[in-house]
Amino acid sequence: MTVDAEPTQAGTAILVEGGSDRAAVLVAARLLGVDLAAEGIAVVAMGGAMSVGRFAARLGPGGAGLRLRGLCDEGEVRFFERAGLGAVFLCRPDLEAELLRALGVERAEAVLQHEGHLRLFRMFQQQPAQRDRTVEQQLHRFLGTTSGRKEHYGSALTSALGPDELPAPLREVVSPPH
């Protein structure tokens, strides 16, 4: 997997909400042939969108002097806008939905099979709360049911895509700023 630059050695920081976003960005960069370290781009998982102001102050022009970009869920954009990031790339409504749309149900389930979780997903689908949901909704919910699963699948789902299939926010956020 691509290892990105440390924020203190970078010229640009991509601020993302959490580990699943960071994992997807790192894989997207690899798929697109972008060497984040060589481009001086660090990918920073903040532990939630509400932390963006603190990270922007520490890493941005008033702090470490880095150019800032952000990748966030549509519902969290207000936090990123208030923090004054130079460019914010929106996932509608979130990264998991973007990845599931790009893959489609059949390919997403193939990823679950490859990762050894399809049987668990099938059991999850039989739960009363899931029975009336679409398969897309079930997949989306399943990704967030166990600690570490979202991060794991941020990488696994992104890896299952070709460079030309990556959702626009992932493609655009890793494009080196020039």
PDB file of C-alpha atoms in Angstrom:
ATOM      1  CA  MET A   1       0.000   0.000   0.000  1.00  0.00           C
ATOM      2  CA  THR A   2       1.109   3.554  -0.673  1.00  0.00           C
ATOM      3  CA  VAL A   3       2.748   5.272   2.260  1.00  0.00           C
ATOM      4  CA  ASP A   4       2.049   8.973   2.243  1.00  0.00           C
ATOM      5  CA  ALA A   5       4.224  11.794   3.548  1.00  0.00           C
ATOM      6  CA  GLU A   6       4.072  12.883   7.174  1.00  0.00           C
ATOM      7  CA  PRO A   7       2.110  16.129   7.514  1.00  0.00           C
ATOM      8  CA  THR A   8       5.241  17.956   8.643  1.00  0.00           C
ATOM      9  CA  GLN A   9       7.112  16.917   5.451  1.00  0.00           C
ATOM     10  CA  ALA A  10       4.270  17.588   3.053  1.00  0.00           C
ATOM     11  CA  GLY A  11       3.223  20.614   1.059  1.00  0.00           C
ATOM     12  CA  THR A  12      -0.424  19.537   0.979  1.00  0.00           C
ATOM     13  CA  ALA A  13      -2.635  17.746   3.485  1.00  0.00           C
ATOM     14  CA  ILE A  14      -5.817  15.940   2.517  1.00  0.00           C
ATOM     15  CA  LEU A  15      -8.049  16.029   5.582  1.00  0.00           C
ATOM     16  CA  VAL A  16     -10.515  13.140   5.787  1.00  0.00           C
ATOM     17  CA  GLU A  17     -13.051  12.244   8.425  1.00  0.00           C
ATOM     18  CA  GLY A  18     -11.792   8.806   9.414  1.00  0.00           C
ATOM     19  CA  GLY A  19      -9.787   5.694   8.746  1.00  0.00           C
ATOM     20  CA  SER A  20     -12.093   4.305   6.053  1.00  0.00           C
ATOM     21  CA  ASP A  21     -11.771   7.521   4.060  1.00  0.00           C
ATOM     22  CA  ARG A  22      -7.991   7.516   4.482  1.00  0.00           C
ATOM     23  CA  ALA A  23      -7.775   3.869   3.373  1.00  0.00           C
ATOM     24  CA  ALA A  24      -9.855   4.605   0.258  1.00  0.00           C
ATOM     25  CA  VAL A  25      -7.781   7.683  -0.617  1.00  0.00           C
ATOM     26  CA  LEU A  26      -4.522   5.728  -0.315  1.00  0.00           C
ATOM     27  CA  VAL A  27      -5.829   2.952  -2.581  1.00  0.00           C
ATOM     28  CA  ALA A  28      -7.269   5.471  -5.067  1.00  0.00           C
ATOM     29  CA  ALA A  29      -3.882   7.184  -5.292  1.00  0.00           C
ATOM     30  CA  ARG A  30      -2.207   3.829  -5.957  1.00  0.00           C
ATOM     31  CA  LEU A  31      -4.759   2.940  -8.641  1.00  0.00           C
ATOM     32  CA  LEU A  32      -4.250   6.318 -10.323  1.00  0.00           C
ATOM     33  CA  GLY A  33      -0.467   6.062 -10.151  1.00  0.00           C
ATOM     34  CA  VAL A  34      -0.143   9.044  -7.817  1.00  0.00           C
ATOM     35  CA  ASP A  35       2.830   8.765  -5.478  1.00  0.00           C
ATOM     36  CA  LEU A  36       1.539  10.785  -2.557  1.00  0.00           C
ATOM     37  CA  ALA A  37       4.913  11.010  -0.819  1.00  0.00           C
ATOM     38  CA  ALA A  38       6.668  12.186  -3.999  1.00  0.00           C
ATOM     39  CA  GLU A  39       3.913  14.765  -4.546  1.00  0.00           C
ATOM     40  CA  GLY A  40       4.258  15.961  -0.947  1.00  0.00           C
ATOM     41  CA  ILE A  41       0.689  14.995  -0.065  1.00  0.00           C
ATOM     42  CA  ALA A  42      -0.224  13.685   3.386  1.00  0.00           C
ATOM     43  CA  VAL A  43      -3.588  12.046   4.074  1.00  0.00           C
ATOM     44  CA  VAL A  44      -4.770  12.823   7.593  1.00  0.00           C
ATOM     45  CA  ALA A  45      -7.666  11.002   9.283  1.00  0.00           C
ATOM     46  CA  MET A  46      -9.100  13.404  11.853  1.00  0.00           C
ATOM     47  CA  GLY A  47     -11.407  11.121  13.823  1.00  0.00           C
ATOM     48  CA  GLY A  48     -14.531  12.972  12.717  1.00  0.00           C
ATOM     49  CA  ALA A  49     -15.605  15.982  10.695  1.00  0.00           C
ATOM     50  CA  MET A  50     -16.038  18.204  13.712  1.00  0.00           C
ATOM     51  CA  SER A  51     -12.245  18.144  14.210  1.00  0.00           C
ATOM     52  CA  VAL A  52     -11.522  19.807  10.865  1.00  0.00           C
ATOM     53  CA  GLY A  53     -11.226  23.317  12.332  1.00  0.00           C
ATOM     54  CA  ARG A  54      -8.540  22.199  14.779  1.00  0.00           C
ATOM     55  CA  PHE A  55      -6.608  20.310  12.076  1.00  0.00           C
ATOM     56  CA  ALA A  56      -6.915  23.195   9.608  1.00  0.00           C
ATOM     57  CA  ALA A  57      -5.550  25.616  12.209  1.00  0.00           C
ATOM     58  CA  ARG A  58      -2.636  23.304  13.034  1.00  0.00           C
ATOM     59  CA  LEU A  59      -1.709  22.277   9.483  1.00  0.00           C
ATOM     60  CA  GLY A  60      -2.953  25.131   7.279  1.00  0.00           C
ATOM     61  CA  PRO A  61      -1.547  28.568   6.438  1.00  0.00           C
ATOM     62  CA  GLY A  62      -1.732  29.794  10.051  1.00  0.00           C
ATOM     63  CA  GLY A  63       0.050  26.694  11.360  1.00  0.00           C
ATOM     64  CA  ALA A  64       2.403  24.420   9.428  1.00  0.00           C
ATOM     65  CA  GLY A  65       1.700  26.318   6.188  1.00  0.00           C
ATOM     66  CA  LEU A  66       0.311  23.403   4.189  1.00  0.00           C
ATOM     67  CA  ARG A  67      -2.221  23.664   1.388  1.00  0.00           C
ATOM     68  CA  LEU A  68      -5.373  21.934   2.554  1.00  0.00           C
ATOM     69  CA  ARG A  69      -7.890  19.779   0.724  1.00  0.00           C
ATOM     70  CA  GLY A  70     -10.746  17.812   2.171  1.00  0.00           C
ATOM     71  CA  LEU A  71     -12.845  14.755   1.438  1.00  0.00           C
ATOM     72  CA  CYS A  72     -16.094  14.583   3.358  1.00  0.00           C
ATOM     73  CA  ASP A  73     -19.632  13.296   3.455  1.00  0.00           C
ATOM     74  CA  GLU A  74     -22.284  15.607   2.092  1.00  0.00           C
ATOM     75  CA  GLY A  75     -23.803  16.072   5.550  1.00  0.00           C
ATOM     76  CA  GLU A  76     -20.488  17.228   7.021  1.00  0.00           C
ATOM     77  CA  VAL A  77     -19.544  19.843   4.435  1.00  0.00           C
ATOM     78  CA  ARG A  78     -20.465  22.760   6.713  1.00  0.00           C
ATOM     79  CA  PHE A  79     -17.607  21.882   9.068  1.00  0.00           C
ATOM     80  CA  PHE A  80     -15.120  21.800   6.197  1.00  0.00           C
ATOM     81  CA  GLU A  81     -16.402  25.056   4.717  1.00  0.00           C
ATOM     82  CA  ARG A  82     -16.157  26.840   8.090  1.00  0.00           C
ATOM     83  CA  ALA A  83     -12.564  25.638   8.411  1.00  0.00           C
ATOM     84  CA  GLY A  84     -11.693  27.425   5.152  1.00  0.00           C
ATOM     85  CA  LEU A  85     -10.179  24.532   3.223  1.00  0.00           C
ATOM     86  CA  GLY A  86      -9.008  25.390  -0.279  1.00  0.00           C
ATOM     87  CA  ALA A  87     -10.833  22.514  -1.941  1.00  0.00           C
ATOM     88  CA  VAL A  88     -13.466  20.176  -0.548  1.00  0.00           C
ATOM     89  CA  PHE A  89     -14.597  17.075  -2.417  1.00  0.00           C
ATOM     90  CA  LEU A  90     -18.027  15.766  -1.451  1.00  0.00           C
ATOM     91  CA  CYS A  91     -19.161  12.167  -1.212  1.00  0.00           C
ATOM     92  CA  ARG A  92     -22.919  11.905  -1.739  1.00  0.00           C
ATOM     93  CA  PRO A  93     -24.229  11.019   0.697  1.00  0.00           C
ATOM     94  CA  ASP A  94     -21.027   9.359   1.973  1.00  0.00           C
ATOM     95  CA  LEU A  95     -17.964   7.459   0.780  1.00  0.00           C
ATOM     96  CA  GLU A  96     -19.488   4.015   1.299  1.00  0.00           C
ATOM     97  CA  ALA A  97     -22.463   4.907  -0.886  1.00  0.00           C
ATOM     98  CA  GLU A  98     -20.129   6.258  -3.582  1.00  0.00           C
ATOM     99  CA  LEU A  99     -18.124   3.023  -3.576  1.00  0.00           C
ATOM    100  CA  LEU A 100     -21.215   0.788  -3.565  1.00  0.00           C
ATOM    101  CA  ARG A 101     -22.725   2.732  -6.486  1.00  0.00           C
ATOM    102  CA  ALA A 102     -19.484   2.436  -8.439  1.00  0.00           C
ATOM    103  CA  LEU A 103     -19.298  -1.318  -7.879  1.00  0.00           C
ATOM    104  CA  GLY A 104     -22.948  -2.316  -7.990  1.00  0.00           C
ATOM    105  CA  VAL A 105     -24.487  -5.033  -5.821  1.00  0.00           C
ATOM    106  CA  GLU A 106     -23.009  -8.046  -7.604  1.00  0.00           C
ATOM    107  CA  ARG A 107     -19.419  -6.787  -7.483  1.00  0.00           C
ATOM    108  CA  ALA A 108     -19.790  -5.522  -3.901  1.00  0.00           C
ATOM    109  CA  GLU A 109     -21.005  -8.968  -2.850  1.00  0.00           C
ATOM    110  CA  ALA A 110     -18.063 -10.520  -4.707  1.00  0.00           C
ATOM    111  CA  VAL A 111     -15.749  -8.359  -2.571  1.00  0.00           C
ATOM    112  CA  LEU A 112     -17.545  -9.582   0.558  1.00  0.00           C
ATOM    113  CA  GLN A 113     -17.083 -13.158  -0.669  1.00  0.00           C
ATOM    114  CA  HIS A 114     -13.387 -12.569  -1.311  1.00  0.00           C
ATOM    115  CA  GLU A 115     -12.977 -11.063   2.170  1.00  0.00           C
ATOM    116  CA  GLY A 116     -14.815 -13.983   3.808  1.00  0.00           C
ATOM    117  CA  HIS A 117     -17.834 -11.953   4.932  1.00  0.00           C
ATOM    118  CA  LEU A 118     -20.569 -12.911   2.467  1.00  0.00           C
ATOM    119  CA  ARG A 119     -22.036 -15.532   4.803  1.00  0.00           C
ATOM    120  CA  LEU A 120     -22.153 -12.955   7.613  1.00  0.00           C
ATOM    121  CA  PHE A 121     -23.830 -10.511   5.254  1.00  0.00           C
ATOM    122  CA  ARG A 122     -26.465 -13.095   4.294  1.00  0.00           C
ATOM    123  CA  MET A 123     -27.219 -13.640   7.991  1.00  0.00           C
ATOM    124  CA  PHE A 124     -27.356  -9.865   8.502  1.00  0.00           C
ATOM    125  CA  GLN A 125     -29.904  -9.570   5.686  1.00  0.00           C
ATOM    126  CA  GLN A 126     -32.256 -11.915   7.575  1.00  0.00           C
ATOM    127  CA  GLN A 127     -32.433  -9.685  10.641  1.00  0.00           C
ATOM    128  CA  PRO A 128     -35.910  -8.176  11.078  1.00  0.00           C
ATOM    129  CA  ALA A 129     -34.615  -4.597  10.828  1.00  0.00           C
ATOM    130  CA  GLN A 130     -32.979  -5.361   7.461  1.00  0.00           C
ATOM    131  CA  ARG A 131     -35.688  -7.330   5.677  1.00  0.00           C
ATOM    132  CA  ASP A 132     -37.523  -4.336   4.203  1.00  0.00           C
ATOM    133  CA  ARG A 133     -34.370  -2.529   3.073  1.00  0.00           C
ATOM    134  CA  THR A 134     -32.884  -2.706  -0.397  1.00  0.00           C
ATOM    135  CA  VAL A 135     -29.721  -4.743  -0.879  1.00  0.00           C
ATOM    136  CA  GLU A 136     -27.820  -1.478  -1.380  1.00  0.00           C
ATOM    137  CA  GLN A 137     -29.096  -0.194   1.984  1.00  0.00           C
ATOM    138  CA  GLN A 138     -28.238  -3.505   3.634  1.00  0.00           C
ATOM    139  CA  LEU A 139     -24.702  -3.442   2.233  1.00  0.00           C
ATOM    140  CA  HIS A 140     -24.226   0.140   3.387  1.00  0.00           C
ATOM    141  CA  ARG A 141     -25.396  -0.677   6.907  1.00  0.00           C
ATOM    142  CA  PHE A 142     -23.380  -3.911   7.068  1.00  0.00           C
ATOM    143  CA  LEU A 143     -20.154  -2.003   6.417  1.00  0.00           C
ATOM    144  CA  GLY A 144     -20.578  -0.077   9.655  1.00  0.00           C
ATOM    145  CA  THR A 145     -21.722  -2.829  12.010  1.00  0.00           C
ATOM    146  CA  THR A 146     -18.367  -4.002  13.396  1.00  0.00           C
ATOM    147  CA  SER A 147     -15.366  -2.035  14.598  1.00  0.00           C
ATOM    148  CA  GLY A 148     -12.754  -1.792  11.874  1.00  0.00           C
ATOM    149  CA  ARG A 149     -15.045  -3.031   9.106  1.00  0.00           C
ATOM    150  CA  LYS A 150     -15.530   0.382   7.467  1.00  0.00           C
ATOM    151  CA  GLU A 151     -11.779   0.945   7.258  1.00  0.00           C
ATOM    152  CA  HIS A 152     -11.164  -2.558   5.933  1.00  0.00           C
ATOM    153  CA  TYR A 153     -13.825  -2.140   3.265  1.00  0.00           C
ATOM    154  CA  GLY A 154     -12.727   1.403   2.415  1.00  0.00           C
ATOM    155  CA  SER A 155      -9.621  -0.286   1.090  1.00  0.00           C
ATOM    156  CA  ALA A 156     -11.189  -3.512  -0.228  1.00  0.00           C
ATOM    157  CA  LEU A 157     -14.048  -1.873  -2.144  1.00  0.00           C
ATOM    158  CA  THR A 158     -11.784   0.788  -3.639  1.00  0.00           C
ATOM    159  CA  SER A 159      -9.281  -1.902  -4.676  1.00  0.00           C
ATOM    160  CA  ALA A 160     -12.035  -3.687  -6.613  1.00  0.00           C
ATOM    161  CA  LEU A 161     -12.474  -0.674  -8.889  1.00  0.00           C
ATOM    162  CA  GLY A 162     -10.498   0.255 -11.945  1.00  0.00           C
ATOM    163  CA  PRO A 163      -8.964   3.744 -12.117  1.00  0.00           C
ATOM    164  CA  ASP A 164     -11.698   4.908 -14.512  1.00  0.00           C
ATOM    165  CA  GLU A 165     -14.411   3.578 -12.168  1.00  0.00           C
ATOM    166  CA  LEU A 166     -13.340   5.495  -9.070  1.00  0.00           C
ATOM    167  CA  PRO A 167     -15.987   7.871  -7.758  1.00  0.00           C
ATOM    168  CA  ALA A 168     -15.243  11.460  -8.779  1.00  0.00           C
ATOM    169  CA  PRO A 169     -14.514  12.729  -5.240  1.00  0.00           C
ATOM    170  CA  LEU A 170     -11.776  10.093  -4.786  1.00  0.00           C
ATOM    171  CA  ARG A 171     -10.248  10.768  -8.205  1.00  0.00           C
ATOM    172  CA  GLU A 172     -10.264  14.508  -7.726  1.00  0.00           C
ATOM    173  CA  VAL A 173      -8.982  14.669  -4.147  1.00  0.00           C
ATOM    174  CA  VAL A 174      -5.812  12.707  -4.988  1.00  0.00           C
ATOM    175  CA  SER A 175      -5.024  14.684  -8.135  1.00  0.00           C
ATOM    176  CA  PRO A 176      -1.865  16.602  -7.285  1.00  0.00           C
ATOM    177  CA  PRO A 177      -2.539  20.331  -6.858  1.00  0.00           C
ATOM    178  CA  HIS A 178      -0.618  22.456  -9.334  1.00  0.00           C
TER     179      HIS A 178
END
